[in-house]
Coordinates of C-alpha atoms in Angstrom, one line a residue:
X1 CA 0.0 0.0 0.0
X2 CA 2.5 2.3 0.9
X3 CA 4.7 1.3 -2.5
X4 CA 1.2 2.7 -4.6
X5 CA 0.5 5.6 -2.6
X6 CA 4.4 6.6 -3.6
X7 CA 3.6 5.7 -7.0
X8 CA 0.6 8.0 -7.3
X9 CA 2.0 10.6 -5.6
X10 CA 5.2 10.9 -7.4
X11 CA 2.6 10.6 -10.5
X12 CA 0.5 13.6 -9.3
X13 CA 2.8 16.2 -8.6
X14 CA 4.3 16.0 -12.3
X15 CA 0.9 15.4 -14.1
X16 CA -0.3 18.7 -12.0
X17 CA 2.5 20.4 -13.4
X18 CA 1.9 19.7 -16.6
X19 CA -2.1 19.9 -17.3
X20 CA -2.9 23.2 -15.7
X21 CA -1.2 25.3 -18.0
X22 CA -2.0 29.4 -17.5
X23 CA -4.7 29.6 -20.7
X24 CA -6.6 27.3 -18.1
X25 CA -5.7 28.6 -15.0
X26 CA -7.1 32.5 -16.5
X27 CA -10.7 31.2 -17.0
X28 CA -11.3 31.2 -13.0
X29 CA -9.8 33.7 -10.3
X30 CA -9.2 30.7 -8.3
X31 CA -9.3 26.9 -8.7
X32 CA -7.8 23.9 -6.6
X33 CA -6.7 20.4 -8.5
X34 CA -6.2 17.6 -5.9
X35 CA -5.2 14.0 -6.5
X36 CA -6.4 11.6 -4.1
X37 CA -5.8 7.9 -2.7
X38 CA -7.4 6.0 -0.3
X39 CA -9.2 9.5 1.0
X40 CA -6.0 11.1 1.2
X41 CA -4.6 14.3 -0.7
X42 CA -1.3 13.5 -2.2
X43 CA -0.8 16.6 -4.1
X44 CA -2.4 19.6 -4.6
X45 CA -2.2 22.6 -6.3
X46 CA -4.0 25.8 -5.4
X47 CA -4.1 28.8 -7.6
X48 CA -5.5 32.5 -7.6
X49 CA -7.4 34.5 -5.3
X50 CA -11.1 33.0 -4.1
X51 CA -12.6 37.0 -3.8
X52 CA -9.9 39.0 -5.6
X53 CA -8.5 40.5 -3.2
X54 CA -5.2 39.6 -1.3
X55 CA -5.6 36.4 0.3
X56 CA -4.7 33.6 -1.6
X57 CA -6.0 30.3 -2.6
X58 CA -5.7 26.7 -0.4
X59 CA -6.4 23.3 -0.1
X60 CA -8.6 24.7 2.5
X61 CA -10.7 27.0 0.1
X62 CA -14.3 26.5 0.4
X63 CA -16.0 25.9 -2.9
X64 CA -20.0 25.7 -4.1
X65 CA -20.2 21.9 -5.7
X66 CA -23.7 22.7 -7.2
X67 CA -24.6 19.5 -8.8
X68 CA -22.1 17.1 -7.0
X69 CA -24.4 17.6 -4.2
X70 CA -26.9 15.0 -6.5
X71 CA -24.3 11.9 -4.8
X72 CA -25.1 12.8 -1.5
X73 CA -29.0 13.0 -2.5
X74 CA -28.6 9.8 -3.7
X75 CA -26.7 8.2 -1.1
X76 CA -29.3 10.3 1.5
X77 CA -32.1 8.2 -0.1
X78 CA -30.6 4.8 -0.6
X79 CA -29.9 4.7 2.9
X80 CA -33.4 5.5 3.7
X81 CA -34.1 2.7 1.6
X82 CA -32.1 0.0 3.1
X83 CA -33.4 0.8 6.4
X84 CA -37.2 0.4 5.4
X85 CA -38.4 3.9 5.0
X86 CA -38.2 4.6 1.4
X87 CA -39.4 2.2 -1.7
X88 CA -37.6 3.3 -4.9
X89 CA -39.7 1.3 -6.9
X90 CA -42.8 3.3 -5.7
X91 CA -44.4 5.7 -8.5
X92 CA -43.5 9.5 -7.4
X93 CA -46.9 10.4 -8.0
X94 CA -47.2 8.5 -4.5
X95 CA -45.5 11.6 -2.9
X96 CA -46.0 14.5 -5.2
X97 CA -48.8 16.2 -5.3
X98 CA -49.9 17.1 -8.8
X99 CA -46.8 15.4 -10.8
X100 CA -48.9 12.5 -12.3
X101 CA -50.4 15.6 -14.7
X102 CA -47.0 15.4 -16.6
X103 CA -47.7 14.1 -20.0
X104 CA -46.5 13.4 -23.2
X105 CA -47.9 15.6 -26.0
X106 CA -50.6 14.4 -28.2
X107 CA -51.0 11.2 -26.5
X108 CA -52.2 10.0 -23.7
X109 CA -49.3 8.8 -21.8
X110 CA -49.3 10.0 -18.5
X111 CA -46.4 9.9 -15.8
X112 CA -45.9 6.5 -14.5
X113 CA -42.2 7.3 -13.3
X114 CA -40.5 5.8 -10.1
X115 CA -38.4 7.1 -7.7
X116 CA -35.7 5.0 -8.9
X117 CA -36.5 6.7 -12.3
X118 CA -36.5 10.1 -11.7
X119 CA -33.0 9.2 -9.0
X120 CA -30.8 7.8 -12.2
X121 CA -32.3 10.5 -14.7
X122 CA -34.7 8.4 -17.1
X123 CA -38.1 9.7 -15.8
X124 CA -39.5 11.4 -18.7
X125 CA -38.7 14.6 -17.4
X126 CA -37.0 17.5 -20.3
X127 CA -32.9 18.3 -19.7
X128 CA -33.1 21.3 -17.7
X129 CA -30.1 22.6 -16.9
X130 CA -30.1 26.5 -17.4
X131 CA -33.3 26.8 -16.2
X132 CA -32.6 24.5 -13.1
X133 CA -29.8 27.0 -12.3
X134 CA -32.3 30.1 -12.2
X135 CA -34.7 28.3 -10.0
X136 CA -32.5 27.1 -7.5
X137 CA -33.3 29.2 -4.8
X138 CA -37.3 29.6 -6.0
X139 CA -39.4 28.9 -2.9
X140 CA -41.1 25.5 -2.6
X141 CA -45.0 26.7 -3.8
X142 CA -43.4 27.9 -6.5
X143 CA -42.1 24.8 -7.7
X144 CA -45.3 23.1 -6.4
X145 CA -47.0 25.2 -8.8
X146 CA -45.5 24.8 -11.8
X147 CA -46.0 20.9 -11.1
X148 CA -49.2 21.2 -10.5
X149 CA -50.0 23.2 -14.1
X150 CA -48.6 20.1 -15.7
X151 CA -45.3 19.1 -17.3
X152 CA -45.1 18.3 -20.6
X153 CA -42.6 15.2 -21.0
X154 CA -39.8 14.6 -24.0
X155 CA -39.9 11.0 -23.2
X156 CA -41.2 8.1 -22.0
X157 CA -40.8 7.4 -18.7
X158 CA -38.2 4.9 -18.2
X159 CA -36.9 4.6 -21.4
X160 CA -34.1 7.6 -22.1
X161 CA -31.6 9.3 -20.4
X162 CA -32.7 12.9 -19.8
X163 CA -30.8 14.8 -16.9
X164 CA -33.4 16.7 -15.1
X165 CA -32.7 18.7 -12.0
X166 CA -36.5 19.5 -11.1
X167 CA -36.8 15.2 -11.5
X168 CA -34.1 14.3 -9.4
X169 CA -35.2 17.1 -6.6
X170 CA -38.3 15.2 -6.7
X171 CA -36.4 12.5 -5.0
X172 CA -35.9 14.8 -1.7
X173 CA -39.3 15.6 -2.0
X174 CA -40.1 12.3 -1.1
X175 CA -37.6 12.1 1.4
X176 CA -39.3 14.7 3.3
X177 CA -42.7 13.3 2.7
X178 CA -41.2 9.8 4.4
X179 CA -39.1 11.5 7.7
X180 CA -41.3 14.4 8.3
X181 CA -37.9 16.5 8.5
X182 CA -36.4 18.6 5.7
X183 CA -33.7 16.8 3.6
X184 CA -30.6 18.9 4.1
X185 CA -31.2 17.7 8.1
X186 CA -31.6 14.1 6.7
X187 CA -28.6 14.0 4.7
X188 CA -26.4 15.6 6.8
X189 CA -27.5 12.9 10.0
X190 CA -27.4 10.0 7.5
X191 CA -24.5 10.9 5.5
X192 CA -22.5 14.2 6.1
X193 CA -21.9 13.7 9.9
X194 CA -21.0 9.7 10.5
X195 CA -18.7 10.3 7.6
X196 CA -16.9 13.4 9.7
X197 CA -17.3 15.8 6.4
X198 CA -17.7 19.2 8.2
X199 CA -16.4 21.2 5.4
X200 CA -19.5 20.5 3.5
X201 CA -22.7 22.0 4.1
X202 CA -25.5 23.8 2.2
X203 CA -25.2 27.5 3.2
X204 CA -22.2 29.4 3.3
X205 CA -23.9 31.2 6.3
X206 CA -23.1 27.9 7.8
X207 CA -19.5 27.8 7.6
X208 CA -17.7 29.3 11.4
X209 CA -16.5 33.4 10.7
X210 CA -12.8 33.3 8.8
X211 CA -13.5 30.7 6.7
X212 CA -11.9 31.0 3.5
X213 CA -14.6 30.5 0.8
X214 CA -14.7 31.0 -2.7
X215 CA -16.6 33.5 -4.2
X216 CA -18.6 33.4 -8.0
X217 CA -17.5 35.3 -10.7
X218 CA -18.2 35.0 -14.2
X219 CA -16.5 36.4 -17.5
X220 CA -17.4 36.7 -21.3
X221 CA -13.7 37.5 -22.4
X222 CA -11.5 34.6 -21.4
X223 CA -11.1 35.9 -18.2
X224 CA -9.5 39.5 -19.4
X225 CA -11.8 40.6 -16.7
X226 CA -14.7 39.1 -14.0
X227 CA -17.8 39.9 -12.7
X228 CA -19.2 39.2 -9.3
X229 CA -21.9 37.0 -9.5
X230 CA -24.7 36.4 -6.3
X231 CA -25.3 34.1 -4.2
X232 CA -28.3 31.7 -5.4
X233 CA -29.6 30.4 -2.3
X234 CA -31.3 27.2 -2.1
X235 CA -34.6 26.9 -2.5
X236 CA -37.0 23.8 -3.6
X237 CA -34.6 22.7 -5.9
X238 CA -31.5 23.2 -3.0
X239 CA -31.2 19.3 -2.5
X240 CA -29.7 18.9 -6.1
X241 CA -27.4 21.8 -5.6
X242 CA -26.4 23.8 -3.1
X243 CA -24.0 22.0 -1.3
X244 CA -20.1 23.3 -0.6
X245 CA -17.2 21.8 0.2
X246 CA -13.4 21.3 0.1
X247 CA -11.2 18.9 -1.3
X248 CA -10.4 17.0 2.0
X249 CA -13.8 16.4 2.3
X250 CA -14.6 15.3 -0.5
X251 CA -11.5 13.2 -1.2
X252 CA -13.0 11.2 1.6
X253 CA -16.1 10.7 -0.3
X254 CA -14.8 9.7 -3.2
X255 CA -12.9 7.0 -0.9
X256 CA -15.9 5.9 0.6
X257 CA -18.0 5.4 -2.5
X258 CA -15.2 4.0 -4.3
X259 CA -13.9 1.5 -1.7
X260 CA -16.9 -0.3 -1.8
X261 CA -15.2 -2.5 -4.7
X262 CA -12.3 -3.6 -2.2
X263 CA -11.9 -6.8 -1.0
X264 CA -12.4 -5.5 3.0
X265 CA -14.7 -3.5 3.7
X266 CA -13.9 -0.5 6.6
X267 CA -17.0 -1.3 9.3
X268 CA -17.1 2.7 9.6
X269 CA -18.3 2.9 6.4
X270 CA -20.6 -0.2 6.2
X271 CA -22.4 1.7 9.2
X272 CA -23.6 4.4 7.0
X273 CA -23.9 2.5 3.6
X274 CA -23.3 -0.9 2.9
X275 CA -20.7 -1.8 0.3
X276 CA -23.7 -3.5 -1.3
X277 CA -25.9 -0.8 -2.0
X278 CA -22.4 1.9 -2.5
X279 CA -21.5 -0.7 -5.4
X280 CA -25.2 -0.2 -6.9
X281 CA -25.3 3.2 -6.5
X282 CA -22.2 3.4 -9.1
X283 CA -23.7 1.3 -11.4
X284 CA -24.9 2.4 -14.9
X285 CA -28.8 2.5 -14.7
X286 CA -29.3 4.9 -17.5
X287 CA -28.1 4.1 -20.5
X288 CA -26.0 7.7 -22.1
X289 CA -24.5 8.4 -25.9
X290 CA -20.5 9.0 -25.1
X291 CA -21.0 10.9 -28.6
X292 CA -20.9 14.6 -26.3
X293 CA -20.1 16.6 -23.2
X294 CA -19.2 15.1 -20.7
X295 CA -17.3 12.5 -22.5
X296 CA -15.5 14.4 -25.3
X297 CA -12.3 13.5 -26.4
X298 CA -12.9 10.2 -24.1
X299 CA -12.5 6.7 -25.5
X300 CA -15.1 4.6 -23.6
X301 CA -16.4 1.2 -24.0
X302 CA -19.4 2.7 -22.6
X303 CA -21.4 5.0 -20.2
X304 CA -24.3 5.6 -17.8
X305 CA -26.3 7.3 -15.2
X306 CA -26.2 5.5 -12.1
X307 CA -27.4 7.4 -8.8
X308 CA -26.2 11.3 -8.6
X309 CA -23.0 9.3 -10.2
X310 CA -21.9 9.0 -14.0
X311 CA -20.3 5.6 -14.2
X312 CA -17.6 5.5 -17.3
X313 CA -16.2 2.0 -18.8
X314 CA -12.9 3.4 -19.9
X315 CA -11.0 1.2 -22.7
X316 CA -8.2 1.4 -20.9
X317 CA -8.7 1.9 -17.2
X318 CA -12.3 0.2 -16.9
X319 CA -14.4 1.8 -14.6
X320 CA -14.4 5.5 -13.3
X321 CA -17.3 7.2 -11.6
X322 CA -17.6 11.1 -12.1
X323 CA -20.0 13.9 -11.7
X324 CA -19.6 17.8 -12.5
X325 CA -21.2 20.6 -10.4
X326 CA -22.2 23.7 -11.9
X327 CA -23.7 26.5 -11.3
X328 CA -23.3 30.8 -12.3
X329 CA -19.9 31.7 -10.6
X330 CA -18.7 27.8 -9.9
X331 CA -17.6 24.8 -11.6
X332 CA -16.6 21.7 -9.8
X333 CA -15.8 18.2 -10.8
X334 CA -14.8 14.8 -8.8
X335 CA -14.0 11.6 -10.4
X336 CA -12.6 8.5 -9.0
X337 CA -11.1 5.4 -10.4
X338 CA -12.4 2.0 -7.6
X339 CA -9.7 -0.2 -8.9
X340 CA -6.9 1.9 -8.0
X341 CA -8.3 4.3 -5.0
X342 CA -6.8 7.2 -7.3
X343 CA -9.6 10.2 -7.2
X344 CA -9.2 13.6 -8.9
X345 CA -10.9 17.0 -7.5
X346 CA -10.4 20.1 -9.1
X347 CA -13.1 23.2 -8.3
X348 CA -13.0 26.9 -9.8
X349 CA -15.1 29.6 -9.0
X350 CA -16.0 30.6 -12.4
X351 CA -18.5 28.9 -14.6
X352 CA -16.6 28.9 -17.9
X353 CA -13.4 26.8 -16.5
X354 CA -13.8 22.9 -17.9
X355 CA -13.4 21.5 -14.4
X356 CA -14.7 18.1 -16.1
X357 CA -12.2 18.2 -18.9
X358 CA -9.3 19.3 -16.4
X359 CA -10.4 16.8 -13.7
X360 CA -10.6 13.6 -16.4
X361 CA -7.4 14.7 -18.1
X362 CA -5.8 14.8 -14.7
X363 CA -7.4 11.4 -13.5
X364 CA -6.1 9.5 -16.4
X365 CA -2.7 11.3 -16.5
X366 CA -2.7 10.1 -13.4
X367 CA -3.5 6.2 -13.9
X368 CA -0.6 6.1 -16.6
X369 CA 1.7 7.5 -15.4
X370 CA 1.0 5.4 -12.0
X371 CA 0.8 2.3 -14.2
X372 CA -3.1 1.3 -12.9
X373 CA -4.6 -1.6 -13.4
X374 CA -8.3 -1.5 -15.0
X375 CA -9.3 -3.9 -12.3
X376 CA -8.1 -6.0 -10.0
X377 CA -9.5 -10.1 -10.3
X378 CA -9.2 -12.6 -7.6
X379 CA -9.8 -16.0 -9.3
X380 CA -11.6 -19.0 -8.2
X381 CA -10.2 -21.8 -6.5
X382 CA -11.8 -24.0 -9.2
X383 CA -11.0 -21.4 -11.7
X384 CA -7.2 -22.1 -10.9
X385 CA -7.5 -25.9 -10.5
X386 CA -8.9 -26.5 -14.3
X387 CA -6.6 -24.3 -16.0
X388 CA -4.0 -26.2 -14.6
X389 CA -5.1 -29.3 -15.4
X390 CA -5.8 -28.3 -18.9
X391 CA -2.0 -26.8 -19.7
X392 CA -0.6 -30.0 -18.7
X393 CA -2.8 -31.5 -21.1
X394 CA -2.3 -29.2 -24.1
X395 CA 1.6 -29.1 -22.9
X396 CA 1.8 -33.1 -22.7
X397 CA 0.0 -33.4 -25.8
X398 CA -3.3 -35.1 -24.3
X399 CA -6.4 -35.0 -26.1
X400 CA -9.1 -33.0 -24.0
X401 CA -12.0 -36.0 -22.9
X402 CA -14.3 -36.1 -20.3
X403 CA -11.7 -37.9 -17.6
X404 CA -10.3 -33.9 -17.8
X405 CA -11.6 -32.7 -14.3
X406 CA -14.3 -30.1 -14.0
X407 CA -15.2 -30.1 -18.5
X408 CA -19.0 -29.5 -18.0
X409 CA -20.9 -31.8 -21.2
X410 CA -21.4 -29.0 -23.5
X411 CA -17.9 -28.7 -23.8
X412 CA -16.7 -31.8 -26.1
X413 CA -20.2 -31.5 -27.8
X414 CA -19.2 -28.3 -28.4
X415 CA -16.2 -29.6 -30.2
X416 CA -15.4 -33.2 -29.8
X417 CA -12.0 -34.4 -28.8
X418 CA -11.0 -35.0 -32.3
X419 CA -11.9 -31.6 -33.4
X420 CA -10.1 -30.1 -30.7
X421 CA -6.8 -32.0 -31.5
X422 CA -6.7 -31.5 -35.0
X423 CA -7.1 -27.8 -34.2
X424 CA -4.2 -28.4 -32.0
X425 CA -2.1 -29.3 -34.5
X426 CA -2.8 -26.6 -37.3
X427 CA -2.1 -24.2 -34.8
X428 CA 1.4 -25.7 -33.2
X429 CA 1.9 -26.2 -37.4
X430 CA 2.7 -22.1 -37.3
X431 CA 4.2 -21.8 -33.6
X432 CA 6.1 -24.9 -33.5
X433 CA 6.5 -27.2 -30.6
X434 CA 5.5 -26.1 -27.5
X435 CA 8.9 -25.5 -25.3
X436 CA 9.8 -28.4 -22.5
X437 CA 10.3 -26.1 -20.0
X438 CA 7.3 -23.7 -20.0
X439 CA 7.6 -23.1 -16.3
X440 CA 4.4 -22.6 -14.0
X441 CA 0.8 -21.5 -15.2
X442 CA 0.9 -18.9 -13.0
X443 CA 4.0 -17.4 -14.2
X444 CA 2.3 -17.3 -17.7
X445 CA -1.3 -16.1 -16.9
X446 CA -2.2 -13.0 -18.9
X447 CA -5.5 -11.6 -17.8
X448 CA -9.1 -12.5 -16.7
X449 CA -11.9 -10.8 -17.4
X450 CA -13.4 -11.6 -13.8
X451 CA -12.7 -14.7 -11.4
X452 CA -14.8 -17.3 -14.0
X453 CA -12.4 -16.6 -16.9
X454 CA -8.5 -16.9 -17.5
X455 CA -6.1 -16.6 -20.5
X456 CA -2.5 -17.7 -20.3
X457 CA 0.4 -18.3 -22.5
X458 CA 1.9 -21.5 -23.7
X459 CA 5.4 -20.2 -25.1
X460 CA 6.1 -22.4 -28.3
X461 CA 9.4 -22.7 -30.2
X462 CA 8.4 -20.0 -32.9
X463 CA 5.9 -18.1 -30.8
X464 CA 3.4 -18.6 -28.3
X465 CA -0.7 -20.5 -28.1
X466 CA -3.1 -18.1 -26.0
X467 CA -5.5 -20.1 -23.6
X468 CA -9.0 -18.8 -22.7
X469 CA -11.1 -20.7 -20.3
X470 CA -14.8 -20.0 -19.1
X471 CA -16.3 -21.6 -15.8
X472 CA -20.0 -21.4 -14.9
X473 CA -20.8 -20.7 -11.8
X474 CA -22.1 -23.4 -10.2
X475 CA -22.4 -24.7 -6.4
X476 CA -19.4 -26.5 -7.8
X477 CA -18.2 -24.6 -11.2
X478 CA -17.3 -26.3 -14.2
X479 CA -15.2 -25.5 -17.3
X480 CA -17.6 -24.6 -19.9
X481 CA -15.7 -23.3 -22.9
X482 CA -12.2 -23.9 -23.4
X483 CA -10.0 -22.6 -26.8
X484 CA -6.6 -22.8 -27.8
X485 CA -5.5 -20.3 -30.4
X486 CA -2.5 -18.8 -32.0
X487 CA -0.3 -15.5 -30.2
X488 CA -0.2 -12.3 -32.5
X489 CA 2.9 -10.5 -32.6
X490 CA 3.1 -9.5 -28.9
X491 CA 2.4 -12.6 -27.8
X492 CA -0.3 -11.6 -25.1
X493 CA -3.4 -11.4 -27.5
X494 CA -5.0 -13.9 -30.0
X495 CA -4.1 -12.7 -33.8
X496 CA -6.6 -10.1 -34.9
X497 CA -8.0 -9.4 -31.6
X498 CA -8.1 -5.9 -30.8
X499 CA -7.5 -4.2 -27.2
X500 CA -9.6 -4.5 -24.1
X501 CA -9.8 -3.2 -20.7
X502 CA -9.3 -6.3 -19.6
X503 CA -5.5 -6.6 -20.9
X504 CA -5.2 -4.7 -18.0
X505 CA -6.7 -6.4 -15.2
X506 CA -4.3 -7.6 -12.0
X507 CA -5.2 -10.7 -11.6
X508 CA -4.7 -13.0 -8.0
X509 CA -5.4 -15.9 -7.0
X510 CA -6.3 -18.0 -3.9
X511 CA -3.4 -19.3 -1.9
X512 CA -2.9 -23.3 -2.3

């Protein structure tokens, strides 16, 4: 542990160096960029002046996180849920008066939506971003109101990805509606205070006297020159964004949302969330196009909307979880890579600095340079036992039949054992014999896609065979497709066979 945290901290400090460059830096009077791991900051850089005057900026610099504030929401509500007092599978009409007049137009298909729905943003409910932003601080009959007129939908409900800031708000709604109590209370007794993140709160007028926070500005020229922007106070729609915060704090969040994908769980943090449900919550639930903002210039396997999360499948580092706050005067971004424990922060208080792009260049920077695996894969016992027992097959020249332990039936029906040897051959035919000496299975594994699967190498006189193996998960698993093919030119990869996240999992395995 102590070997990685060097690793990513040597790794920060130059990849902080070199991504915030000054065309950046002049688009805010002041931002922070923090690399995390584990919950701790391992470098930092602070630059600018948070009210243009003298005092400078710190890791200690207070900053609004507008729409980050949706992951504590969600986290707020979850736990609500897995305690008994809130059903996310119940319609939101259940709890909001008026709501179930939303409609599509010209049809009669009314609003059907969950809370579950509206929570991972496929509710039916029009993008509404800007005017979100006006209307965070409008008072709660005014909201009311405009829900009772009627909505007009842009979608079905749960079919499409639409981020809506009035849906999502609906989810506090109900919280209030289930605890009697108003939500900032609730999340900060179910989430903000076990958790020990007294940096973050929903007023500034919150925060003790001397406490260095950030104010808004705003330009139109590339920051030639900035104007002071005010303070939007939180209103109906406060529970989706008016939180702030600093990076300590929220470098511990990002550690206890990503941890939940470690092997040991801290009981601290299963005492607020289980790792069960923190796992869920950073799941893709909404299906997004990685064709625009936030995922420009990104190359992802895939994308969605989990809850108050974005959830990434990065080709090369496999999953990172992200969300971007914004609102007039502020822009904030966190993102977090599980496998590693390496998190990125970076906050500005001007709306027209990319904190998103900054944070994700910095994150993946970050992960390269530190040499990250795109997951880490503990294998089955059984897993390990049957590849075994099938190298020394292939090696000794033994044709694959049913006396090969743990072959479930489909497999030589699949492709008998004749088949498989002849296949054999034609492929040794272009790698030659395989070696005497190919030392230990383990020695030779490549990667697994999870603990069910393994690929190894069987080095060969003019090259190398690539083993893949599948198990099925039985009460006792069984092998249930096996292949032997030929190594391309690197020797790590079947010929043709393009790149994968998986190339770069770490993959363990149980002790003997």
């Amino acid at each position: 542990m102590r070997d990685a945290a060097a690793r990513v901290s040597t790794a920060a400090e130059s990849v902080l160096l070199q991504r915030l460059d000054p065309r950046t830096l002049a688009q805010a009077p002041a931002c922070v960029a923090a690399v995390t791991f584990r919950g701790e900051v391992v470098a930092v850089q602070a630059h600018g002046r948070p009210r243009l005057d003298d005092s400078e900026t710190t890791a200690r610099t207070v900053f609004r996180i507008a729409s980050m504030t949706k992951s504590f929401l969600a986290a707020t509500a979850l736990s609500l849920r897995d305690d008994g007092l809130l059903d996310l599978s119940d319609p939101a009409a259940r709890f909001i008066p008026g709501i179930d007049r939303a409609s599509m137009p010209d049809t009669r298909t009314g609003f059907d939506a969950t809370l579950e729905e509206l929570l991972s943003n496929r509710s039916g409910l029009a993008e509404d971003n800007p005017w979100g932003d006006d209307h965070l601080p409008a008072p709660r009959g005014e909201i009311a109101g405009v829900i009772e007129e009627g909505l007009t939908l842009s979608a079905y409900p749960g079919t499409t990805y639409q981020y809506s800031n009035l849906g999502v708000s609906l989810v506090g709604r109900a919280i209030e509606a289930r605890t009697h109590r108003p939500v900032d209370e609730v999340i900060a007794e179910r989430i903000l205070n076990p958790l020990g993140l007294s940096m973050t709160r929903p007023k500034a007028s919150l925060y003790p006297e001397g406490t260095d926070l950030a104010a808004g500005y705003r330009t139109v020229d590339s920051g030639e020159t900035f104007t002071a922007q005010p303070v939007l106070d939180a209103g109906a729609l406060g529970c989706i964004g008016e939180l702030y915060s600093d990076v300590a704090d929220l470098a511990t969040w990002m550690h206890f949302l990503g941890s939940a994908f470690d092997d040991f769980h801290d009981p601290a943090h299963e005492a607020v969330l289980s790792a069960a449900t923190r796992r869920r919550m950073q799941t893709a639930h909404t299906l997004m196009l990685t064709t625009d903002w936030p995922f420009e210039g990104k190359n992802l396997d895939g994308a969605g909307y989990g809850y108050g999360v974005i959830v990434e499948a990065d080709h090369r580092f496999g999953r990172i979880v992200q969300h971007s706050g914004g609102l007039p005067g502020y822009s904030s971004h966190m993102c977090w890579h599980p496998a590693s424990g390496v998190g990125v922060v970076v906050m500005a208080n001007s709306d027209s600095f990319g904190t998103w792009r900054v944070a994700g260049d910095l994150l993946r920077g970050v992960l390269e340079a530190a040499g990250a695996p795109s997951a880490s894969v503990t294998l089955w016992p059984q897993t390990l036992d049957a590849a075994r027992r099938l190298d020394a097959a292939v090696i000794s020249g033994r044709c694959i039949g049913v006396e090969h332990y743990r072959l479930a039936r489909n497999v030589l029906r699949d492709a008998t054992t004749e088949e498989r040897h002849a296949r054999l051959e034609r492929a040794l035919e272009r790698t030659g014999p395989i070696l005497p000496d190919p030392g230990p299975l383990e020695s030779r594994i490549l990667t697994a896609e999870g603990p069910a699967s393994l690929r190894w190498r069987i080095p060969c006189r003019d090259g190398a065979l690539i083993a893949d193996m599948r198990m099925v998960g039985l009460a006792d698993p069984l092998v249930q497709a096996f292949s032997v093919s030929v190594a391309g030119p690197d020797g790590r990869k079947p010929i043709g066979e393009g790149s994968r996240a998986s190339d770069h999992h770490r993959v363990a395995w149980p002790e003997d």
